Amino acid sequence: VGEGVLSESSFPQVLLKNIKSEYNYEVNADILAQTGWQSKDVLFALDSIVAEQKFDLIVILIGVNDAYDGIELDAFERNLQHI
């Protein structure tokens, strides 16, 4: 996930590859967010997606777009708490 980042170089894909090589464990990943999403977009999507699925691990990589778009830190922190 990220503008200009090749899929195989993205953090989620690197993490999956490392888990497989280090622990010999196959992991399936669902990447929720899209490039350009702010924390409010993740919150909106969570209501429908997370309620229907069970996850063993959730990695949260958000905040860059909030900062870039000038979202107040307090608003970001509230969204992160809800996530």
mmCIF file of N, CA, C and O in Angstrom:
data_model
loop_
_atom_site.group_PDB
_atom_site.id
_atom_site.type_symbol
_atom_site.label_atom_id
_atom_site.label_comp_id
_atom_site.label_asym_id
_atom_site.label_seq_id
_atom_site.Cartn_x
_atom_site.Cartn_y
_atom_site.Cartn_z
ATOM 1 N N VAL A 1 0.854 -1.164 0.000
ATOM 2 C CA VAL A 1 0.000 0.000 0.000
ATOM 3 C C VAL A 1 0.901 1.228 0.000
ATOM 4 O O VAL A 1 1.827 1.314 0.786
ATOM 5 N N GLY A 2 0.608 2.147 -0.863
ATOM 6 C CA GLY A 2 1.399 3.364 -0.948
ATOM 7 C C GLY A 2 1.577 3.765 -2.396
ATOM 8 O O GLY A 2 1.729 2.925 -3.271
ATOM 9 N N GLU A 3 1.566 5.039 -2.629
ATOM 10 C CA GLU A 3 1.715 5.567 -3.982
ATOM 11 C C GLU A 3 3.122 5.292 -4.494
ATOM 12 O O GLU A 3 4.103 5.602 -3.835
ATOM 13 N N GLY A 4 3.207 4.660 -5.654
ATOM 14 C CA GLY A 4 4.492 4.408 -6.271
ATOM 15 C C GLY A 4 5.258 3.223 -5.699
ATOM 16 O O GLY A 4 6.396 2.989 -6.078
ATOM 17 N N VAL A 5 4.655 2.471 -4.796
ATOM 18 C CA VAL A 5 5.314 1.310 -4.199
ATOM 19 C C VAL A 5 4.831 0.057 -4.927
ATOM 20 O O VAL A 5 3.630 -0.165 -5.056
ATOM 21 N N LEU A 6 5.766 -0.748 -5.406
ATOM 22 C CA LEU A 6 5.389 -2.004 -6.036
ATOM 23 C C LEU A 6 4.722 -2.912 -5.009
ATOM 24 O O LEU A 6 5.114 -2.923 -3.844
ATOM 25 N N SER A 7 3.728 -3.665 -5.441
ATOM 26 C CA SER A 7 2.983 -4.537 -4.534
ATOM 27 C C SER A 7 3.902 -5.432 -3.716
ATOM 28 O O SER A 7 3.751 -5.552 -2.499
ATOM 29 N N GLU A 8 4.868 -6.055 -4.373
ATOM 30 C CA GLU A 8 5.751 -6.979 -3.655
ATOM 31 C C GLU A 8 6.692 -6.277 -2.681
ATOM 32 O O GLU A 8 7.292 -6.911 -1.820
ATOM 33 N N SER A 9 6.812 -4.956 -2.790
ATOM 34 C CA SER A 9 7.650 -4.183 -1.879
ATOM 35 C C SER A 9 6.853 -3.512 -0.769
ATOM 36 O O SER A 9 7.435 -2.860 0.098
ATOM 37 N N SER A 10 5.542 -3.649 -0.811
ATOM 38 C CA SER A 10 4.702 -3.002 0.206
ATOM 39 C C SER A 10 4.876 -3.693 1.555
ATOM 40 O O SER A 10 5.233 -4.872 1.627
ATOM 41 N N PHE A 11 4.643 -2.971 2.614
ATOM 42 C CA PHE A 11 4.810 -3.531 3.955
ATOM 43 C C PHE A 11 3.998 -4.808 4.150
ATOM 44 O O PHE A 11 4.538 -5.799 4.662
ATOM 45 N N PRO A 12 2.719 -4.846 3.764
ATOM 46 C CA PRO A 12 1.963 -6.094 3.974
ATOM 47 C C PRO A 12 2.585 -7.294 3.275
ATOM 48 O O PRO A 12 2.681 -8.377 3.860
ATOM 49 N N GLN A 13 3.040 -7.123 2.049
ATOM 50 C CA GLN A 13 3.623 -8.240 1.307
ATOM 51 C C GLN A 13 4.972 -8.667 1.889
ATOM 52 O O GLN A 13 5.279 -9.859 1.964
ATOM 53 N N VAL A 14 5.774 -7.713 2.310
ATOM 54 C CA VAL A 14 7.058 -8.033 2.937
ATOM 55 C C VAL A 14 6.819 -8.765 4.256
ATOM 56 O O VAL A 14 7.500 -9.746 4.566
ATOM 57 N N LEU A 15 5.835 -8.319 5.027
ATOM 58 C CA LEU A 15 5.507 -8.985 6.289
ATOM 59 C C LEU A 15 5.077 -10.429 6.050
ATOM 60 O O LEU A 15 5.537 -11.353 6.734
ATOM 61 N N LEU A 16 4.199 -10.648 5.069
ATOM 62 C CA LEU A 16 3.748 -12.006 4.757
ATOM 63 C C LEU A 16 4.915 -12.904 4.360
ATOM 64 O O LEU A 16 5.011 -14.055 4.814
ATOM 65 N N LYS A 17 5.793 -12.380 3.523
ATOM 66 C CA LYS A 17 6.946 -13.162 3.070
ATOM 67 C C LYS A 17 7.866 -13.502 4.247
ATOM 68 O O LYS A 17 8.359 -14.618 4.356
ATOM 69 N N ASN A 18 8.064 -12.545 5.153
ATOM 70 C CA ASN A 18 8.922 -12.786 6.312
ATOM 71 C C ASN A 18 8.319 -13.795 7.280
ATOM 72 O O ASN A 18 9.041 -14.621 7.841
ATOM 73 N N ILE A 19 7.026 -13.744 7.485
ATOM 74 C CA ILE A 19 6.364 -14.716 8.357
ATOM 75 C C ILE A 19 6.516 -16.113 7.774
ATOM 76 O O ILE A 19 6.801 -17.074 8.491
ATOM 77 N N LYS A 20 6.325 -16.218 6.460
ATOM 78 C CA LYS A 20 6.449 -17.533 5.808
ATOM 79 C C LYS A 20 7.872 -18.064 5.921
ATOM 80 O O LYS A 20 8.086 -19.228 6.256
ATOM 81 N N SER A 21 8.866 -17.231 5.645
ATOM 82 C CA SER A 21 10.249 -17.709 5.668
ATOM 83 C C SER A 21 10.758 -17.943 7.090
ATOM 84 O O SER A 21 11.496 -18.889 7.336
ATOM 85 N N GLU A 22 10.352 -17.115 8.023
ATOM 86 C CA GLU A 22 10.843 -17.219 9.403
ATOM 87 C C GLU A 22 10.138 -18.314 10.199
ATOM 88 O O GLU A 22 10.755 -19.012 10.991
ATOM 89 N N TYR A 23 8.820 -18.450 9.991
ATOM 90 C CA TYR A 23 8.020 -19.372 10.805
ATOM 91 C C TYR A 23 7.405 -20.520 10.008
ATOM 92 O O TYR A 23 6.676 -21.326 10.569
ATOM 93 N N ASN A 24 7.665 -20.551 8.709
ATOM 94 C CA ASN A 24 7.088 -21.571 7.842
ATOM 95 C C ASN A 24 5.568 -21.636 8.002
ATOM 96 O O ASN A 24 4.974 -22.699 8.131
ATOM 97 N N TYR A 25 4.959 -20.464 8.015
ATOM 98 C CA TYR A 25 3.522 -20.340 8.226
ATOM 99 C C TYR A 25 2.928 -19.501 7.103
ATOM 100 O O TYR A 25 3.384 -18.390 6.848
ATOM 101 N N GLU A 26 1.934 -20.050 6.443
ATOM 102 C CA GLU A 26 1.266 -19.347 5.346
ATOM 103 C C GLU A 26 0.182 -18.441 5.917
ATOM 104 O O GLU A 26 -0.691 -18.890 6.656
ATOM 105 N N VAL A 27 0.231 -17.183 5.553
ATOM 106 C CA VAL A 27 -0.709 -16.190 6.060
ATOM 107 C C VAL A 27 -1.497 -15.616 4.896
ATOM 108 O O VAL A 27 -0.936 -15.281 3.858
ATOM 109 N N ASN A 28 -2.800 -15.501 5.077
ATOM 110 C CA ASN A 28 -3.650 -14.817 4.092
ATOM 111 C C ASN A 28 -3.868 -13.400 4.576
ATOM 112 O O ASN A 28 -4.071 -13.160 5.755
ATOM 113 N N ALA A 29 -3.843 -12.466 3.649
ATOM 114 C CA ALA A 29 -3.997 -11.060 4.011
ATOM 115 C C ALA A 29 -5.150 -10.425 3.253
ATOM 116 O O ALA A 29 -5.351 -10.691 2.072
ATOM 117 N N ASP A 30 -5.896 -9.621 3.969
ATOM 118 C CA ASP A 30 -6.903 -8.758 3.376
ATOM 119 C C ASP A 30 -6.447 -7.334 3.637
ATOM 120 O O ASP A 30 -6.326 -6.927 4.791
ATOM 121 N N ILE A 31 -6.174 -6.596 2.585
ATOM 122 C CA ILE A 31 -5.756 -5.210 2.742
ATOM 123 C C ILE A 31 -6.986 -4.340 2.585
ATOM 124 O O ILE A 31 -7.603 -4.297 1.524
ATOM 125 N N LEU A 32 -7.351 -3.694 3.659
ATOM 126 C CA LEU A 32 -8.579 -2.910 3.708
ATOM 127 C C LEU A 32 -8.438 -1.570 3.002
ATOM 128 O O LEU A 32 -9.248 -1.208 2.174
ATOM 129 N N ALA A 33 -7.400 -0.851 3.302
ATOM 130 C CA ALA A 33 -7.283 0.531 2.851
ATOM 131 C C ALA A 33 -6.831 0.643 1.399
ATOM 132 O O ALA A 33 -6.307 -0.298 0.816
ATOM 133 N N GLN A 34 -7.032 1.793 0.864
ATOM 134 C CA GLN A 34 -6.590 2.150 -0.483
ATOM 135 C C GLN A 34 -5.630 3.333 -0.364
ATOM 136 O O GLN A 34 -5.720 4.117 0.574
ATOM 137 N N THR A 35 -4.740 3.447 -1.321
ATOM 138 C CA THR A 35 -3.823 4.580 -1.338
ATOM 139 C C THR A 35 -4.633 5.882 -1.296
ATOM 140 O O THR A 35 -5.607 6.032 -2.028
ATOM 141 N N GLY A 36 -4.234 6.771 -0.409
ATOM 142 C CA GLY A 36 -4.899 8.065 -0.294
ATOM 143 C C GLY A 36 -5.933 8.150 0.821
ATOM 144 O O GLY A 36 -6.412 9.240 1.134
ATOM 145 N N TRP A 37 -6.277 7.023 1.417
ATOM 146 C CA TRP A 37 -7.271 7.037 2.489
ATOM 147 C C TRP A 37 -6.749 7.755 3.722
ATOM 148 O O TRP A 37 -5.577 7.678 4.065
ATOM 149 N N GLN A 38 -7.666 8.456 4.374
ATOM 150 C CA GLN A 38 -7.405 9.043 5.679
ATOM 151 C C GLN A 38 -7.983 8.108 6.736
ATOM 152 O O GLN A 38 -8.709 7.166 6.427
ATOM 153 N N SER A 39 -7.689 8.407 7.996
ATOM 154 C CA SER A 39 -8.186 7.559 9.081
ATOM 155 C C SER A 39 -9.712 7.501 9.097
ATOM 156 O O SER A 39 -10.296 6.462 9.404
ATOM 157 N N LYS A 40 -10.378 8.579 8.697
ATOM 158 C CA LYS A 40 -11.853 8.565 8.666
ATOM 159 C C LYS A 40 -12.375 7.567 7.637
ATOM 160 O O LYS A 40 -13.418 6.946 7.829
ATOM 161 N N ASP A 41 -11.653 7.381 6.542
ATOM 162 C CA ASP A 41 -12.053 6.411 5.520
ATOM 163 C C ASP A 41 -11.925 4.983 6.041
ATOM 164 O O ASP A 41 -12.765 4.132 5.761
ATOM 165 N N VAL A 42 -10.860 4.731 6.803
ATOM 166 C CA VAL A 42 -10.679 3.411 7.410
ATOM 167 C C VAL A 42 -11.808 3.141 8.400
ATOM 168 O O VAL A 42 -12.391 2.054 8.413
ATOM 169 N N LEU A 43 -12.144 4.128 9.211
ATOM 170 C CA LEU A 43 -13.253 3.975 10.167
ATOM 171 C C LEU A 43 -14.551 3.605 9.467
ATOM 172 O O LEU A 43 -15.269 2.697 9.903
ATOM 173 N N PHE A 44 -14.857 4.285 8.396
ATOM 174 C CA PHE A 44 -16.083 4.021 7.646
ATOM 175 C C PHE A 44 -16.094 2.589 7.104
ATOM 176 O O PHE A 44 -17.092 1.875 7.193
ATOM 177 N N ALA A 45 -14.977 2.149 6.558
ATOM 178 C CA ALA A 45 -14.890 0.811 5.974
ATOM 179 C C ALA A 45 -14.916 -0.288 7.032
ATOM 180 O O ALA A 45 -15.417 -1.381 6.778
ATOM 181 N N LEU A 46 -14.400 -0.008 8.209
ATOM 182 C CA LEU A 46 -14.346 -1.015 9.268
ATOM 183 C C LEU A 46 -15.719 -1.518 9.672
ATOM 184 O O LEU A 46 -15.879 -2.702 9.978
ATOM 185 N N ASP A 47 -16.682 -0.647 9.700
ATOM 186 C CA ASP A 47 -18.022 -1.034 10.128
ATOM 187 C C ASP A 47 -18.568 -2.210 9.331
ATOM 188 O O ASP A 47 -19.162 -3.122 9.885
ATOM 189 N N SER A 48 -18.348 -2.214 8.043
ATOM 190 C CA SER A 48 -18.909 -3.279 7.220
ATOM 191 C C SER A 48 -17.982 -4.479 7.076
ATOM 192 O O SER A 48 -18.446 -5.607 6.979
ATOM 193 N N ILE A 49 -16.687 -4.265 7.081
ATOM 194 C CA ILE A 49 -15.755 -5.358 6.805
ATOM 195 C C ILE A 49 -15.379 -6.138 8.053
ATOM 196 O O ILE A 49 -15.479 -7.360 8.090
ATOM 197 N N VAL A 50 -14.962 -5.459 9.092
ATOM 198 C CA VAL A 50 -14.479 -6.143 10.293
ATOM 199 C C VAL A 50 -15.603 -6.859 11.020
ATOM 200 O O VAL A 50 -15.399 -7.927 11.591
ATOM 201 N N ALA A 51 -16.783 -6.323 10.985
ATOM 202 C CA ALA A 51 -17.902 -6.961 11.675
ATOM 203 C C ALA A 51 -18.222 -8.328 11.088
ATOM 204 O O ALA A 51 -18.758 -9.193 11.773
ATOM 205 N N GLU A 52 -17.861 -8.564 9.830
ATOM 206 C CA GLU A 52 -18.187 -9.816 9.150
ATOM 207 C C GLU A 52 -17.059 -10.839 9.183
ATOM 208 O O GLU A 52 -17.253 -11.972 8.774
ATOM 209 N N GLN A 53 -15.883 -10.471 9.671
ATOM 210 C CA GLN A 53 -14.736 -11.366 9.615
ATOM 211 C C GLN A 53 -14.039 -11.455 10.966
ATOM 212 O O GLN A 53 -14.182 -10.577 11.805
ATOM 213 N N LYS A 54 -13.261 -12.524 11.128
ATOM 214 C CA LYS A 54 -12.427 -12.690 12.298
ATOM 215 C C LYS A 54 -10.980 -12.661 11.832
ATOM 216 O O LYS A 54 -10.613 -13.332 10.877
ATOM 217 N N PHE A 55 -10.154 -11.886 12.509
ATOM 218 C CA PHE A 55 -8.757 -11.744 12.136
ATOM 219 C C PHE A 55 -7.865 -12.237 13.265
ATOM 220 O O PHE A 55 -8.165 -12.039 14.434
ATOM 221 N N ASP A 56 -6.739 -12.849 12.913
ATOM 222 C CA ASP A 56 -5.739 -13.241 13.893
ATOM 223 C C ASP A 56 -4.773 -12.100 14.181
ATOM 224 O O ASP A 56 -4.202 -12.008 15.254
ATOM 225 N N LEU A 57 -4.583 -11.246 13.199
ATOM 226 C CA LEU A 57 -3.643 -10.140 13.325
ATOM 227 C C LEU A 57 -4.151 -8.963 12.513
ATOM 228 O O LEU A 57 -4.596 -9.137 11.379
ATOM 229 N N ILE A 58 -4.065 -7.791 13.097
ATOM 230 C CA ILE A 58 -4.413 -6.560 12.386
ATOM 231 C C ILE A 58 -3.234 -5.602 12.510
ATOM 232 O O ILE A 58 -2.734 -5.358 13.606
ATOM 233 N N VAL A 59 -2.772 -5.102 11.379
ATOM 234 C CA VAL A 59 -1.688 -4.129 11.344
ATOM 235 C C VAL A 59 -2.285 -2.815 10.872
ATOM 236 O O VAL A 59 -2.938 -2.756 9.833
ATOM 237 N N ILE A 60 -2.053 -1.769 11.642
ATOM 238 C CA ILE A 60 -2.607 -0.460 11.311
ATOM 239 C C ILE A 60 -1.475 0.444 10.831
ATOM 240 O O ILE A 60 -0.552 0.746 11.579
ATOM 241 N N LEU A 61 -1.566 0.853 9.578
ATOM 242 C CA LEU A 61 -0.570 1.739 8.978
ATOM 243 C C LEU A 61 -1.294 2.949 8.396
ATOM 244 O O LEU A 61 -1.573 3.006 7.202
ATOM 245 N N ILE A 62 -1.638 3.868 9.253
ATOM 246 C CA ILE A 62 -2.365 5.053 8.794
ATOM 247 C C ILE A 62 -1.747 6.304 9.402
ATOM 248 O O ILE A 62 -0.978 6.222 10.346
ATOM 249 N N GLY A 63 -2.103 7.434 8.868
ATOM 250 C CA GLY A 63 -1.696 8.702 9.441
ATOM 251 C C GLY A 63 -0.984 9.627 8.473
ATOM 252 O O GLY A 63 -1.062 10.840 8.612
ATOM 253 N N VAL A 64 -0.294 9.062 7.498
ATOM 254 C CA VAL A 64 0.453 9.904 6.561
ATOM 255 C C VAL A 64 -0.497 10.810 5.783
ATOM 256 O O VAL A 64 -0.250 12.011 5.643
ATOM 257 N N ASN A 65 -1.594 10.244 5.278
ATOM 258 C CA ASN A 65 -2.530 11.059 4.492
ATOM 259 C C ASN A 65 -3.238 12.085 5.362
ATOM 260 O O ASN A 65 -3.529 13.198 4.904
ATOM 261 N N ASP A 66 -3.533 11.732 6.613
ATOM 262 C CA ASP A 66 -4.131 12.718 7.524
ATOM 263 C C ASP A 66 -3.188 13.914 7.689
ATOM 264 O O ASP A 66 -3.616 15.064 7.595
ATOM 265 N N ALA A 67 -1.911 13.634 7.945
ATOM 266 C CA ALA A 67 -0.936 14.708 8.130
ATOM 267 C C ALA A 67 -0.760 15.517 6.852
ATOM 268 O O ALA A 67 -0.760 16.750 6.882
ATOM 269 N N TYR A 68 -0.624 14.838 5.727
ATOM 270 C CA TYR A 68 -0.424 15.514 4.447
ATOM 271 C C TYR A 68 -1.607 16.411 4.091
ATOM 272 O O TYR A 68 -1.427 17.500 3.548
ATOM 273 N N ASP A 69 -2.825 15.935 4.417
ATOM 274 C CA ASP A 69 -4.030 16.701 4.089
ATOM 275 C C ASP A 69 -4.393 17.731 5.146
ATOM 276 O O ASP A 69 -5.430 18.391 5.045
ATOM 277 N N GLY A 70 -3.565 17.864 6.185
ATOM 278 C CA GLY A 70 -3.781 18.894 7.196
ATOM 279 C C GLY A 70 -4.852 18.572 8.225
ATOM 280 O O GLY A 70 -5.392 19.487 8.854
ATOM 281 N N ILE A 71 -5.154 17.309 8.425
ATOM 282 C CA ILE A 71 -6.135 16.913 9.438
ATOM 283 C C ILE A 71 -5.531 17.185 10.812
ATOM 284 O O ILE A 71 -4.376 16.848 11.078
ATOM 285 N N GLU A 72 -6.311 17.796 11.683
ATOM 286 C CA GLU A 72 -5.837 18.114 13.032
ATOM 287 C C GLU A 72 -5.455 16.835 13.773
ATOM 288 O O GLU A 72 -6.117 15.802 13.643
ATOM 289 N N LEU A 73 -4.395 16.930 14.573
ATOM 290 C CA LEU A 73 -3.906 15.782 15.319
ATOM 291 C C LEU A 73 -4.984 15.206 16.236
ATOM 292 O O LEU A 73 -5.115 13.984 16.353
ATOM 293 N N ASP A 74 -5.776 16.063 16.866
ATOM 294 C CA ASP A 74 -6.854 15.584 17.749
ATOM 295 C C ASP A 74 -7.856 14.718 16.990
ATOM 296 O O ASP A 74 -8.314 13.698 17.504
ATOM 297 N N ALA A 75 -8.204 15.109 15.772
ATOM 298 C CA ALA A 75 -9.145 14.328 14.958
ATOM 299 C C ALA A 75 -8.535 12.976 14.594
ATOM 300 O O ALA A 75 -9.207 11.947 14.660
ATOM 301 N N PHE A 76 -7.267 12.982 14.209
ATOM 302 C CA PHE A 76 -6.587 11.730 13.889
ATOM 303 C C PHE A 76 -6.549 10.811 15.113
ATOM 304 O O PHE A 76 -6.833 9.620 15.016
ATOM 305 N N GLU A 77 -6.200 11.359 16.267
ATOM 306 C CA GLU A 77 -6.124 10.554 17.487
ATOM 307 C C GLU A 77 -7.480 9.951 17.849
ATOM 308 O O GLU A 77 -7.546 8.788 18.266
ATOM 309 N N ARG A 78 -8.557 10.704 17.684
ATOM 310 C CA ARG A 78 -9.897 10.165 17.950
ATOM 311 C C ARG A 78 -10.220 9.011 17.003
ATOM 312 O O ARG A 78 -10.728 7.973 17.424
ATOM 313 N N ASN A 79 -9.918 9.201 15.721
ATOM 314 C CA ASN A 79 -10.165 8.140 14.745
ATOM 315 C C ASN A 79 -9.344 6.899 15.074
ATOM 316 O O ASN A 79 -9.859 5.776 15.027
ATOM 317 N N LEU A 80 -8.081 7.096 15.435
ATOM 318 C CA LEU A 80 -7.227 5.963 15.766
ATOM 319 C C LEU A 80 -7.753 5.217 16.982
ATOM 320 O O LEU A 80 -7.748 3.986 17.015
ATOM 321 N N GLN A 81 -8.221 5.937 17.962
ATOM 322 C CA GLN A 81 -8.813 5.294 19.162
ATOM 323 C C GLN A 81 -10.020 4.444 18.783
ATOM 324 O O GLN A 81 -10.190 3.330 19.286
ATOM 325 N N HIS A 82 -10.854 4.939 17.886
ATOM 326 C CA HIS A 82 -12.031 4.186 17.454
ATOM 327 C C HIS A 82 -11.655 2.949 16.638
ATOM 328 O O HIS A 82 -12.299 1.919 16.703
ATOM 329 N N ILE A 83 -10.597 3.102 15.847
ATOM 330 C CA ILE A 83 -10.123 1.966 15.047
ATOM 331 C C ILE A 83 -9.602 0.894 15.968
ATOM 332 O O ILE A 83 -9.897 -0.265 15.847
#
